[in-house]
């Protein structure tokens, strides 16, 4: 499925590129467009290699964690798993920030790093949160959880179920820090700031929302939460696209994760 997205991009990119040339009244193709320099969109075909690299890194992380030779990630102490995951996310965030700094508009303009105007952007918060929770409730009514448990043998993320039996305060603080601070900032920069930007410039905002939402859901590696995270990813990309600032999806992501962690730990205990 991930490969089909990557294959579809060049197919639809041709029309996007021609439309951009028509708007800018260019008579000759510009090789600078492919490498995101000069005028035009911030991202080009060259960034598909960056998307592929991110997907490869995520896939290798889960593959190496679940091989029989190495055991699973969850055979390790939970605090070690949390620290490794945070370091992994921060490392990818750093790479994305370096790439964004090399775009035509730069990191500040590309991400809309300006003071957040809460009155103007406040409406996105209930749309994202209530919309995602309503969708999750609909899946629950339709029996999605029962189907996953019966036919796929899945459930909530393993790290959450393990935390139910953890009494160490440091471990709980690490988990809360990872879920409500590190993950929202890192994942928004990676999936909305970069992946959505690449797909938006090559195939339009709608495709960008769908593709970035799909990869966002797949990166969590959990079948039970896959449709909810996909829906959340689409709404986060929509809020980013409409508000023109990465702060809006970051705030929505923080609130969503904070509420989810509180619910999961409450029920787990």
Short mmCIF file of C-alpha atoms in Angstrom, two decimals:
data_model
loop_
_atom_site.label_atom_id
_atom_site.label_comp_id
_atom_site.label_asym_id
_atom_site.label_seq_id
_atom_site.Cartn_x
_atom_site.Cartn_y
_atom_site.Cartn_z
CA UNK A 1 0.00 0.00 0.00
CA UNK A 2 2.83 2.40 0.83
CA UNK A 3 4.49 1.60 -2.50
CA UNK A 4 1.23 2.28 -4.37
CA UNK A 5 1.16 5.78 -2.87
CA UNK A 6 4.71 6.41 -4.01
CA UNK A 7 3.98 5.10 -7.49
CA UNK A 8 0.83 7.22 -7.75
CA UNK A 9 2.66 10.44 -6.96
CA UNK A 10 4.62 10.76 -10.25
CA UNK A 11 1.48 9.83 -12.19
CA UNK A 12 -0.56 12.72 -10.82
CA UNK A 13 2.41 15.04 -10.46
CA UNK A 14 2.57 15.72 -14.19
CA UNK A 15 -0.70 17.65 -14.19
CA UNK A 16 0.28 19.49 -11.01
CA UNK A 17 3.57 20.53 -12.56
CA UNK A 18 1.88 21.72 -15.76
CA UNK A 19 -0.65 23.72 -13.77
CA UNK A 20 2.16 25.33 -11.82
CA UNK A 21 4.01 26.19 -15.03
CA UNK A 22 0.83 27.71 -16.44
CA UNK A 23 0.28 29.85 -13.35
CA UNK A 24 3.89 31.07 -13.34
CA UNK A 25 3.92 31.44 -17.16
CA UNK A 26 7.09 29.47 -17.64
CA UNK A 27 7.83 28.36 -21.19
CA UNK A 28 10.61 25.90 -20.42
CA UNK A 29 10.74 23.22 -17.71
CA UNK A 30 12.91 24.27 -14.80
CA UNK A 31 15.25 21.67 -13.35
CA UNK A 32 15.31 23.71 -10.12
CA UNK A 33 11.74 22.61 -9.45
CA UNK A 34 12.92 19.04 -8.98
CA UNK A 35 15.23 20.07 -6.19
CA UNK A 36 13.00 22.68 -4.55
CA UNK A 37 15.01 25.77 -5.35
CA UNK A 38 14.00 28.89 -7.17
CA UNK A 39 10.33 29.79 -7.56
CA UNK A 40 7.40 27.43 -7.28
CA UNK A 41 6.52 24.85 -4.61
CA UNK A 42 8.83 24.22 -1.66
CA UNK A 43 9.15 20.48 -2.31
CA UNK A 44 9.90 18.56 -5.49
CA UNK A 45 10.36 15.06 -6.87
CA UNK A 46 13.68 14.79 -5.08
CA UNK A 47 11.78 14.74 -1.78
CA UNK A 48 10.15 11.45 -2.73
CA UNK A 49 13.50 9.93 -1.82
CA UNK A 50 13.15 11.55 1.59
CA UNK A 51 9.66 10.10 2.00
CA UNK A 52 10.92 6.66 1.01
CA UNK A 53 13.82 6.98 3.47
CA UNK A 54 11.45 7.82 6.33
CA UNK A 55 9.22 4.87 5.49
CA UNK A 56 12.25 2.58 5.29
CA UNK A 57 13.48 3.75 8.70
CA UNK A 58 10.07 3.18 10.29
CA UNK A 59 9.72 -0.26 8.69
CA UNK A 60 13.19 -1.33 9.81
CA UNK A 61 12.46 -0.16 13.35
CA UNK A 62 9.46 -2.46 13.61
CA UNK A 63 11.10 -5.29 11.67
CA UNK A 64 14.18 -5.34 13.90
CA UNK A 65 12.00 -5.09 16.96
CA UNK A 66 9.91 -8.16 16.08
CA UNK A 67 12.43 -10.62 14.63
CA UNK A 68 12.78 -13.92 16.44
CA UNK A 69 16.53 -13.47 16.69
CA UNK A 70 16.26 -10.18 18.53
CA UNK A 71 13.01 -10.72 20.39
CA UNK A 72 10.55 -7.87 20.65
CA UNK A 73 11.02 -4.33 21.81
CA UNK A 74 8.74 -5.09 24.71
CA UNK A 75 11.06 -7.75 26.12
CA UNK A 76 13.22 -4.83 27.27
CA UNK A 77 12.50 -2.72 30.36
CA UNK A 78 9.67 -0.31 29.65
CA UNK A 79 11.70 2.78 30.53
CA UNK A 80 14.39 1.74 28.06
CA UNK A 81 11.75 1.30 25.34
CA UNK A 82 10.36 4.77 26.03
CA UNK A 83 13.81 6.39 25.91
CA UNK A 84 14.67 4.63 22.64
CA UNK A 85 11.37 5.70 21.08
CA UNK A 86 11.87 9.33 22.16
CA UNK A 87 15.43 9.36 20.81
CA UNK A 88 14.21 7.84 17.55
CA UNK A 89 11.50 10.49 17.12
CA UNK A 90 13.83 13.36 18.00
CA UNK A 91 16.42 12.09 15.53
CA UNK A 92 13.89 12.03 12.68
CA UNK A 93 12.58 15.45 13.72
CA UNK A 94 16.11 16.85 13.48
CA UNK A 95 16.52 15.45 9.97
CA UNK A 96 13.20 16.98 8.89
CA UNK A 97 14.13 20.37 10.36
CA UNK A 98 17.40 20.33 8.44
CA UNK A 99 15.53 19.56 5.21
CA UNK A 100 12.94 22.27 5.87
CA UNK A 101 15.71 24.79 6.46
CA UNK A 102 16.90 24.12 2.90
CA UNK A 103 13.55 24.76 1.22
CA UNK A 104 12.80 27.87 -0.77
CA UNK A 105 10.75 29.44 2.04
CA UNK A 106 12.81 28.21 4.98
CA UNK A 107 11.67 26.56 8.18
CA UNK A 108 9.90 29.55 9.70
CA UNK A 109 7.75 30.40 6.70
CA UNK A 110 7.18 26.79 5.65
CA UNK A 111 5.81 25.76 9.05
CA UNK A 112 4.14 29.07 9.82
CA UNK A 113 6.15 29.55 13.00
CA UNK A 114 4.44 32.70 14.17
CA UNK A 115 2.55 33.62 17.35
CA UNK A 116 -0.57 31.49 17.44
CA UNK A 117 -3.78 33.52 17.24
CA UNK A 118 -6.09 31.45 19.39
CA UNK A 119 -9.26 33.31 18.45
CA UNK A 120 -8.72 32.73 14.77
CA UNK A 121 -7.61 29.09 15.07
CA UNK A 122 -9.55 27.98 18.14
CA UNK A 123 -12.27 26.40 16.01
CA UNK A 124 -9.92 23.73 14.70
CA UNK A 125 -9.42 22.20 18.16
CA UNK A 126 -13.01 20.95 18.72
CA UNK A 127 -13.26 19.88 15.07
CA UNK A 128 -10.19 17.67 15.35
CA UNK A 129 -10.82 16.32 18.85
CA UNK A 130 -14.59 15.85 18.77
CA UNK A 131 -14.49 14.58 15.19
CA UNK A 132 -11.89 11.93 16.02
CA UNK A 133 -13.64 10.83 19.21
CA UNK A 134 -16.95 10.61 17.39
CA UNK A 135 -15.35 8.46 14.70
CA UNK A 136 -13.76 6.24 17.35
CA UNK A 137 -17.16 5.84 19.01
CA UNK A 138 -18.71 4.90 15.70
CA UNK A 139 -16.08 2.20 15.19
CA UNK A 140 -16.76 0.90 18.67
CA UNK A 141 -20.48 0.65 17.95
CA UNK A 142 -19.77 -1.12 14.67
CA UNK A 143 -17.70 -3.76 16.48
CA UNK A 144 -14.24 -2.86 15.20
CA UNK A 145 -12.54 -3.78 18.49
CA UNK A 146 -14.20 -7.19 18.64
CA UNK A 147 -13.29 -7.92 15.02
CA UNK A 148 -9.62 -7.03 15.59
CA UNK A 149 -9.40 -9.12 18.76
CA UNK A 150 -11.13 -12.10 17.17
CA UNK A 151 -9.64 -12.23 13.69
CA UNK A 152 -6.36 -10.32 13.96
CA UNK A 153 -5.43 -10.97 17.57
CA UNK A 154 -4.67 -7.32 18.19
CA UNK A 155 -5.57 -4.83 20.83
CA UNK A 156 -4.28 -1.65 22.40
CA UNK A 157 -0.62 -0.80 21.96
CA UNK A 158 1.56 -3.17 23.94
CA UNK A 159 3.43 -0.40 25.73
CA UNK A 160 0.13 0.89 27.16
CA UNK A 161 -0.95 -2.53 28.42
CA UNK A 162 2.45 -3.01 30.09
CA UNK A 163 2.15 0.31 31.86
CA UNK A 164 -0.94 -0.98 33.66
CA UNK A 165 1.33 -2.97 35.97
CA UNK A 166 4.01 -0.32 36.37
CA UNK A 167 4.18 1.54 39.67
CA UNK A 168 7.49 3.33 39.09
CA UNK A 169 6.86 7.08 39.00
CA UNK A 170 9.84 7.78 36.74
CA UNK A 171 8.53 5.37 34.11
CA UNK A 172 5.09 6.96 34.18
CA UNK A 173 6.62 10.43 33.83
CA UNK A 174 8.65 9.23 30.84
CA UNK A 175 5.53 7.80 29.24
CA UNK A 176 3.52 10.99 29.77
CA UNK A 177 6.42 13.11 28.51
CA UNK A 178 6.78 10.93 25.43
CA UNK A 179 3.07 10.97 24.61
CA UNK A 180 2.23 14.60 25.33
CA UNK A 181 5.43 16.46 24.42
CA UNK A 182 7.92 14.54 22.28
CA UNK A 183 5.45 12.66 20.08
CA UNK A 184 3.21 15.65 19.17
CA UNK A 185 6.13 17.88 18.19
CA UNK A 186 8.11 15.18 16.38
CA UNK A 187 5.17 13.58 14.58
CA UNK A 188 3.66 16.89 13.47
CA UNK A 189 6.95 18.06 12.01
CA UNK A 190 7.49 14.73 10.27
CA UNK A 191 4.01 13.88 9.01
CA UNK A 192 2.40 17.30 8.58
CA UNK A 193 5.38 19.60 8.21
CA UNK A 194 7.27 17.38 5.76
CA UNK A 195 5.24 14.47 4.39
CA UNK A 196 2.07 16.49 3.90
CA UNK A 197 4.11 19.30 2.36
CA UNK A 198 5.72 16.95 -0.15
CA UNK A 199 2.46 15.30 -1.20
CA UNK A 200 0.66 18.66 -1.29
CA UNK A 201 3.20 20.21 -3.65
CA UNK A 202 3.29 17.17 -5.92
CA UNK A 203 -0.34 16.09 -5.99
CA UNK A 204 -2.50 18.66 -4.20
CA UNK A 205 -3.71 19.15 -0.63
CA UNK A 206 -6.42 16.46 -0.65
CA UNK A 207 -3.99 13.76 -1.69
CA UNK A 208 -1.52 15.14 0.82
CA UNK A 209 -4.03 14.82 3.65
CA UNK A 210 -4.92 11.24 2.74
CA UNK A 211 -1.34 10.06 2.15
CA UNK A 212 0.16 11.71 5.22
CA UNK A 213 -2.73 10.44 7.35
CA UNK A 214 -2.18 6.92 6.05
CA UNK A 215 1.55 6.94 6.80
CA UNK A 216 0.89 8.53 10.20
CA UNK A 217 -1.46 5.68 11.12
CA UNK A 218 0.83 2.97 9.75
CA UNK A 219 3.84 4.34 11.63
CA UNK A 220 2.16 3.51 14.96
CA UNK A 221 2.15 -0.18 14.02
CA UNK A 222 -1.18 -1.00 15.68
CA UNK A 223 -4.14 -2.44 13.76
CA UNK A 224 -6.65 -1.63 16.49
CA UNK A 225 -5.97 2.13 16.31
CA UNK A 226 -5.25 2.25 12.56
CA UNK A 227 -8.57 3.76 11.32
CA UNK A 228 -8.82 6.24 14.18
CA UNK A 229 -5.24 7.44 13.69
CA UNK A 230 -5.80 7.73 9.94
CA UNK A 231 -8.88 9.88 10.54
CA UNK A 232 -6.97 11.94 13.09
CA UNK A 233 -4.06 12.38 10.68
CA UNK A 234 -6.37 13.68 7.95
CA UNK A 235 -7.96 16.20 10.32
CA UNK A 236 -4.58 17.34 11.61
CA UNK A 237 -3.36 17.88 8.04
CA UNK A 238 -6.57 19.78 7.27
CA UNK A 239 -6.06 22.04 10.29
CA UNK A 240 -2.45 22.65 9.24
CA UNK A 241 -3.43 23.42 5.66
CA UNK A 242 -6.21 25.82 6.62
CA UNK A 243 -4.48 27.59 9.50
CA UNK A 244 -1.11 27.89 7.72
CA UNK A 245 0.74 27.17 10.96
CA UNK A 246 2.09 23.95 12.45
CA UNK A 247 1.15 25.15 15.95
CA UNK A 248 -2.51 24.26 15.43
CA UNK A 249 -2.01 20.50 14.78
CA UNK A 250 0.62 20.41 17.53
CA UNK A 251 -1.85 21.80 20.08
CA UNK A 252 -4.58 19.43 18.87
CA UNK A 253 -2.16 16.50 19.03
CA UNK A 254 -1.07 17.36 22.57
CA UNK A 255 -4.66 17.59 23.81
CA UNK A 256 -5.67 14.38 22.03
CA UNK A 257 -2.74 12.40 23.42
CA UNK A 258 -3.16 13.84 26.91
CA UNK A 259 -6.82 12.82 27.04
CA UNK A 260 -6.07 9.42 25.52
CA UNK A 261 -3.27 8.72 28.02
CA UNK A 262 -5.53 9.71 30.91
CA UNK A 263 -8.31 7.40 29.68
CA UNK A 264 -5.99 4.47 28.96
CA UNK A 265 -4.17 4.64 32.27
CA UNK A 266 -7.42 5.11 34.19
CA UNK A 267 -9.03 2.05 32.65
CA UNK A 268 -5.83 0.02 32.76
CA UNK A 269 -5.58 0.55 36.49
#
